[in-house]
Amino acid sequence: MRPIRILASLLLCAPCLLATACAGGEWVELAGKRYTVEIADTDAERARGLMFRDELGADRGMLFIHDQQAPQAYWMKNTRIPLDILYFDNDRKLVSQQRDVPPCSAGNRCPPYPSNAPARYVLELNAGNAARLKLEDGTQLRFGPGIPASGD
């Protein structure tokens, strides 16, 4: 009788566990470290980015997905937390890094932080992560199953 109760409990809990795993469960892996990411893949989401946030969890980030590979430049307008801005090409190889970018409250006078090469994906993490991971250009970004590998 006990195994039946355990099985019944597991079946009752399964939808809750799946909902938790599926809600905001997108992730990327970089240099062996996994980050849960928010996806910004529309113009409005990319424009807002991490503005007005007071913190970003230690293992969290935002992944910006552009429609095509091109030179990119990000800025920290209304961004309150220091970030590492990491640029990746179509093959998800790191092509440029802007480390320890400070917050900016100067509105439209905030400076841009450009990529040194065309990029398709941009990952923003808390400042210091790139140094801790000892990232080098060419490092591969791996997507979890919920993130489309390409919009082509």
PDB file of C-alpha atoms in Angstrom, residues 7-8 15 20 24-25 38 53 56 59-60 84 94 98 101-102 108 115 135-138 142 148:
ATOM      1  CA  LEU A   7       3.539   6.960  -6.558  1.00  0.00           C
ATOM      2  CA  ALA A   8       0.300   8.915  -6.106  1.00  0.00           C
ATOM      3  CA  PRO A  15       2.783  19.219 -12.617  1.00  0.00           C
ATOM      4  CA  THR A  20       8.710  25.324 -11.861  1.00  0.00           C
ATOM      5  CA  GLY A  24      11.776  31.044 -16.611  1.00  0.00           C
ATOM      6  CA  GLY A  25      13.939  27.992 -16.957  1.00  0.00           C
ATOM      7  CA  GLU A  38      15.955  36.129 -19.316  1.00  0.00           C
ATOM      8  CA  ARG A  53      17.020  46.872 -11.795  1.00  0.00           C
ATOM      9  CA  LEU A  56      20.834  40.633 -10.688  1.00  0.00           C
ATOM     10  CA  ASP A  59      23.761  32.923 -11.367  1.00  0.00           C
ATOM     11  CA  ARG A  60      21.481  35.038 -13.543  1.00  0.00           C
ATOM     12  CA  ASP A  84      30.005  42.313 -18.072  1.00  0.00           C
ATOM     13  CA  LEU A  94      32.826  34.915 -27.917  1.00  0.00           C
ATOM     14  CA  GLN A  98      33.254  44.690 -22.228  1.00  0.00           C
ATOM     15  CA  VAL A 101      30.942  48.265 -17.209  1.00  0.00           C
ATOM     16  CA  PRO A 102      29.748  50.786 -14.594  1.00  0.00           C
ATOM     17  CA  ASN A 108      21.340  59.807 -23.311  1.00  0.00           C
ATOM     18  CA  SER A 115      31.595  44.887 -29.933  1.00  0.00           C
ATOM     19  CA  LEU A 135      36.999  34.172 -20.591  1.00  0.00           C
ATOM     20  CA  GLU A 136      38.925  34.437 -23.822  1.00  0.00           C
ATOM     21  CA  ASP A 137      37.665  35.231 -27.287  1.00  0.00           C
ATOM     22  CA  GLY A 138      36.528  32.018 -28.951  1.00  0.00           C
ATOM     23  CA  ARG A 142      26.002  26.715 -25.007  1.00  0.00           C
ATOM     24  CA  PRO A 148      16.415  28.600 -30.244  1.00  0.00           C
TER      25      PRO A 148
END
